[in-house]
Tab-separated table of N, CA and C in Angstrom:
chain	number	residue	atom	x	y	z
A	1	MET	N	-30.269	-7.154	-18.499
A	1	MET	CA	-30.248	-6.871	-17.086
A	1	MET	C	-29.055	-5.979	-16.749
A	2	ASN	N	-29.048	-4.802	-17.289
A	2	ASN	CA	-27.959	-3.875	-17.032
A	2	ASN	C	-27.822	-3.529	-15.558
A	3	ARG	N	-28.891	-3.631	-14.812
A	3	ARG	CA	-28.804	-3.294	-13.394
A	3	ARG	C	-27.911	-4.276	-12.651
A	4	LEU	N	-27.872	-5.507	-13.099
A	4	LEU	CA	-26.966	-6.473	-12.478
A	4	LEU	C	-25.523	-6.028	-12.657
A	5	LYS	N	-25.185	-5.596	-13.840
A	5	LYS	CA	-23.822	-5.132	-14.103
A	5	LYS	C	-23.524	-3.877	-13.284
A	6	GLU	N	-24.476	-2.953	-13.240
A	6	GLU	CA	-24.328	-1.736	-12.432
A	6	GLU	C	-24.040	-2.079	-10.978
A	7	LEU	N	-24.853	-2.964	-10.423
A	7	LEU	CA	-24.699	-3.339	-9.020
A	7	LEU	C	-23.369	-4.038	-8.773
A	8	ARG	N	-22.995	-4.922	-9.674
A	8	ARG	CA	-21.735	-5.652	-9.520
A	8	ARG	C	-20.558	-4.688	-9.575
A	9	GLU	N	-20.559	-3.810	-10.559
A	9	GLU	CA	-19.449	-2.874	-10.713
A	9	GLU	C	-19.411	-1.845	-9.591
A	10	LYS	N	-20.574	-1.414	-9.128
A	10	LYS	CA	-20.635	-0.444	-8.029
A	10	LYS	C	-19.974	-1.000	-6.776
A	11	GLN	N	-20.063	-2.318	-6.598
A	11	GLN	CA	-19.464	-2.959	-5.430
A	11	GLN	C	-18.064	-3.502	-5.742
A	12	SER	N	-17.548	-3.160	-6.908
A	12	SER	CA	-16.211	-3.601	-7.352
A	12	SER	C	-16.060	-5.121	-7.293
A	13	LEU	N	-17.098	-5.824	-7.730
A	13	LEU	CA	-17.078	-7.283	-7.745
A	13	LEU	C	-16.754	-7.791	-9.137
A	14	THR	N	-16.013	-8.875	-9.199
A	14	THR	CA	-15.745	-9.527	-10.475
A	14	THR	C	-16.780	-10.626	-10.691
A	15	LEU	N	-16.806	-11.164	-11.885
A	15	LEU	CA	-17.688	-12.302	-12.146
A	15	LEU	C	-17.293	-13.492	-11.273
A	16	ASP	N	-16.009	-13.642	-11.011
A	16	ASP	CA	-15.557	-14.708	-10.109
A	16	ASP	C	-16.097	-14.495	-8.696
A	17	ASP	N	-16.099	-13.248	-8.229
A	17	ASP	CA	-16.660	-12.938	-6.910
A	17	ASP	C	-18.125	-13.341	-6.843
A	18	ILE	N	-18.872	-13.010	-7.888
A	18	ILE	CA	-20.298	-13.345	-7.926
A	18	ILE	C	-20.482	-14.855	-7.851
A	19	GLU	N	-19.674	-15.597	-8.603
A	19	GLU	CA	-19.789	-17.053	-8.581
A	19	GLU	C	-19.501	-17.592	-7.180
A	20	LEU	N	-18.460	-17.099	-6.545
A	20	LEU	CA	-18.109	-17.569	-5.201
A	20	LEU	C	-19.179	-17.230	-4.168
A	21	LYS	N	-19.754	-16.048	-4.280
A	21	LYS	CA	-20.682	-15.565	-3.256
A	21	LYS	C	-22.134	-15.999	-3.477
A	22	THR	N	-22.501	-16.283	-4.728
A	22	THR	CA	-23.899	-16.640	-4.998
A	22	THR	C	-24.068	-18.060	-5.525
A	23	GLY	N	-22.997	-18.644	-6.040
A	23	GLY	CA	-23.099	-19.968	-6.652
A	23	GLY	C	-23.556	-19.927	-8.097
A	24	ILE	N	-23.782	-18.725	-8.626
A	24	ILE	CA	-24.193	-18.575	-10.027
A	24	ILE	C	-22.921	-18.540	-10.872
A	25	LYS	N	-22.823	-19.432	-11.827
A	25	LYS	CA	-21.633	-19.521	-12.665
A	25	LYS	C	-21.363	-18.180	-13.343
A	26	ARG	N	-20.081	-17.854	-13.468
A	26	ARG	CA	-19.694	-16.559	-14.053
A	26	ARG	C	-20.231	-16.384	-15.467
A	27	ALA	N	-20.213	-17.444	-16.272
A	27	ALA	CA	-20.715	-17.351	-17.648
A	27	ALA	C	-22.223	-17.093	-17.649
A	28	THR	N	-22.929	-17.720	-16.729
A	28	THR	CA	-24.386	-17.525	-16.619
A	28	THR	C	-24.680	-16.087	-16.221
A	29	PHE	N	-23.965	-15.585	-15.216
A	29	PHE	CA	-24.187	-14.213	-14.765
A	29	PHE	C	-23.860	-13.220	-15.878
A	30	SER	N	-22.804	-13.495	-16.616
A	30	SER	CA	-22.440	-12.645	-17.739
A	30	SER	C	-23.561	-12.603	-18.777
A	31	ARG	N	-24.180	-13.747	-19.039
A	31	ARG	CA	-25.313	-13.775	-19.986
A	31	ARG	C	-26.479	-12.954	-19.457
A	32	TYR	N	-26.715	-12.981	-18.139
A	32	TYR	CA	-27.765	-12.145	-17.554
A	32	TYR	C	-27.435	-10.674	-17.765
A	33	GLU	N	-26.182	-10.295	-17.494
A	33	GLU	CA	-25.775	-8.901	-17.645
A	33	GLU	C	-25.913	-8.407	-19.084
A	34	ASN	N	-25.630	-9.269	-20.025
A	34	ASN	CA	-25.635	-8.882	-21.435
A	34	ASN	C	-26.961	-9.121	-22.139
A	35	GLY	N	-27.966	-9.564	-21.396
A	35	GLY	CA	-29.290	-9.755	-21.969
A	35	GLY	C	-29.423	-10.967	-22.872
A	36	LYS	N	-28.463	-11.871	-22.804
A	36	LYS	CA	-28.522	-13.072	-23.630
A	36	LYS	C	-29.335	-14.173	-22.975
A	37	SER	N	-29.609	-14.008	-21.698
A	37	SER	CA	-30.385	-14.990	-20.938
A	37	SER	C	-31.103	-14.242	-19.821
A	38	GLU	N	-32.205	-14.807	-19.343
A	38	GLU	CA	-32.980	-14.209	-18.260
A	38	GLU	C	-32.976	-15.149	-17.060
A	39	PRO	N	-32.701	-14.634	-15.866
A	39	PRO	CA	-32.748	-15.485	-14.682
A	39	PRO	C	-34.192	-15.868	-14.348
A	40	ASN	N	-34.364	-17.069	-13.798
A	40	ASN	CA	-35.704	-17.466	-13.358
A	40	ASN	C	-36.033	-16.735	-12.058
A	41	ILE	N	-37.245	-16.876	-11.584
A	41	ILE	CA	-37.689	-16.110	-10.416
A	41	ILE	C	-36.885	-16.458	-9.170
A	42	ALA	N	-36.526	-17.716	-8.994
A	42	ALA	CA	-35.727	-18.102	-7.825
A	42	ALA	C	-34.360	-17.428	-7.866
A	43	THR	N	-33.776	-17.337	-9.041
A	43	THR	CA	-32.476	-16.685	-9.187
A	43	THR	C	-32.613	-15.182	-8.998
A	44	LEU	N	-33.676	-14.599	-9.503
A	44	LEU	CA	-33.918	-13.170	-9.283
A	44	LEU	C	-34.023	-12.857	-7.801
A	45	ILE	N	-34.721	-13.700	-7.063
A	45	ILE	CA	-34.866	-13.501	-5.620
A	45	ILE	C	-33.508	-13.622	-4.935
A	46	LYS	N	-32.722	-14.623	-5.325
A	46	LYS	CA	-31.387	-14.804	-4.754
A	46	LYS	C	-30.522	-13.573	-5.012
A	47	LEU	N	-30.558	-13.052	-6.226
A	47	LEU	CA	-29.762	-11.881	-6.568
A	47	LEU	C	-30.268	-10.621	-5.861
A	48	ALA	N	-31.574	-10.477	-5.768
A	48	ALA	CA	-32.141	-9.324	-5.066
A	48	ALA	C	-31.717	-9.348	-3.600
A	49	ASP	N	-31.762	-10.520	-2.988
A	49	ASP	CA	-31.324	-10.643	-1.598
A	49	ASP	C	-29.836	-10.340	-1.471
A	50	TYR	N	-29.045	-10.872	-2.380
A	50	TYR	CA	-27.602	-10.667	-2.326
A	50	TYR	C	-27.243	-9.180	-2.446
A	51	PHE	N	-27.843	-8.491	-3.405
A	51	PHE	CA	-27.530	-7.083	-3.635
A	51	PHE	C	-28.365	-6.136	-2.765
A	52	ASP	N	-29.285	-6.689	-1.977
A	52	ASP	CA	-30.151	-5.906	-1.090
A	52	ASP	C	-30.980	-4.885	-1.868
A	53	VAL	N	-31.599	-5.378	-2.931
A	53	VAL	CA	-32.523	-4.577	-3.731
A	53	VAL	C	-33.785	-5.408	-3.963
A	54	SER	N	-34.802	-4.809	-4.517
A	54	SER	CA	-36.025	-5.551	-4.816
A	54	SER	C	-35.904	-6.245	-6.179
A	55	VAL	N	-36.713	-7.266	-6.361
A	55	VAL	CA	-36.787	-7.914	-7.668
A	55	VAL	C	-37.274	-6.897	-8.693
A	56	ASP	N	-38.222	-6.058	-8.300
A	56	ASP	CA	-38.704	-5.002	-9.206
A	56	ASP	C	-37.553	-4.128	-9.689
A	57	TYR	N	-36.645	-3.782	-8.804
A	57	TYR	CA	-35.495	-2.970	-9.200
A	57	TYR	C	-34.641	-3.718	-10.219
A	58	LEU	N	-34.378	-4.996	-9.967
A	58	LEU	CA	-33.551	-5.780	-10.883
A	58	LEU	C	-34.143	-5.854	-12.283
A	59	ILE	N	-35.454	-5.970	-12.370
A	59	ILE	CA	-36.078	-6.112	-13.686
A	59	ILE	C	-36.432	-4.773	-14.328
A	60	GLY	N	-36.091	-3.679	-13.637
A	60	GLY	CA	-36.300	-2.362	-14.216
A	60	GLY	C	-37.653	-1.753	-13.957
A	61	HIS	N	-38.418	-2.338	-13.054
A	61	HIS	CA	-39.756	-1.823	-12.759
A	61	HIS	C	-39.725	-0.714	-11.706
A	62	GLU	N	-38.679	-0.670	-10.917
A	62	GLU	CA	-38.525	0.306	-9.846
A	62	GLU	C	-37.265	1.127	-10.138
A	63	LYS	N	-37.330	2.424	-9.916
A	63	LYS	CA	-36.219	3.290	-10.302
A	63	LYS	C	-35.068	3.329	-9.304
A	64	THR	N	-35.346	3.132	-8.038
A	64	THR	CA	-34.280	3.227	-7.037
A	64	THR	C	-34.162	1.945	-6.241
A	65	PRO	N	-32.958	1.625	-5.788
A	65	PRO	CA	-32.795	0.440	-4.941
A	65	PRO	C	-33.433	0.662	-3.577
A	66	ASN	N	-33.635	-0.418	-2.833
A	66	ASN	CA	-34.230	-0.352	-1.504
A	66	ASN	C	-33.399	0.459	-0.525
A	67	HIS	N	-32.112	0.305	-0.597
A	67	HIS	CA	-31.230	0.945	0.376
A	67	HIS	C	-30.637	2.226	-0.204
A	68	VAL	N	-30.296	3.117	0.684
A	68	VAL	CA	-29.692	4.383	0.293
A	68	VAL	C	-28.251	4.371	0.783
A	69	GLU	N	-27.338	4.761	-0.098
A	69	GLU	CA	-25.919	4.778	0.294
A	69	GLU	C	-25.452	6.175	0.538
């Protein structure tokens, strides 16, 4: 899930920030970023809402995020 890392870094967020803001443990999020684990659909939805992108974007099915910066 390289897009998770892209989104996190683009917003200058640390793994600790992600844990505080989403409740997802930093080690778990790190495993998602590194492809060692896959988030379930509920977690994908939570992350998509948090980053304001679609689930399709997170999983690599869509090329651009929902919002334009």
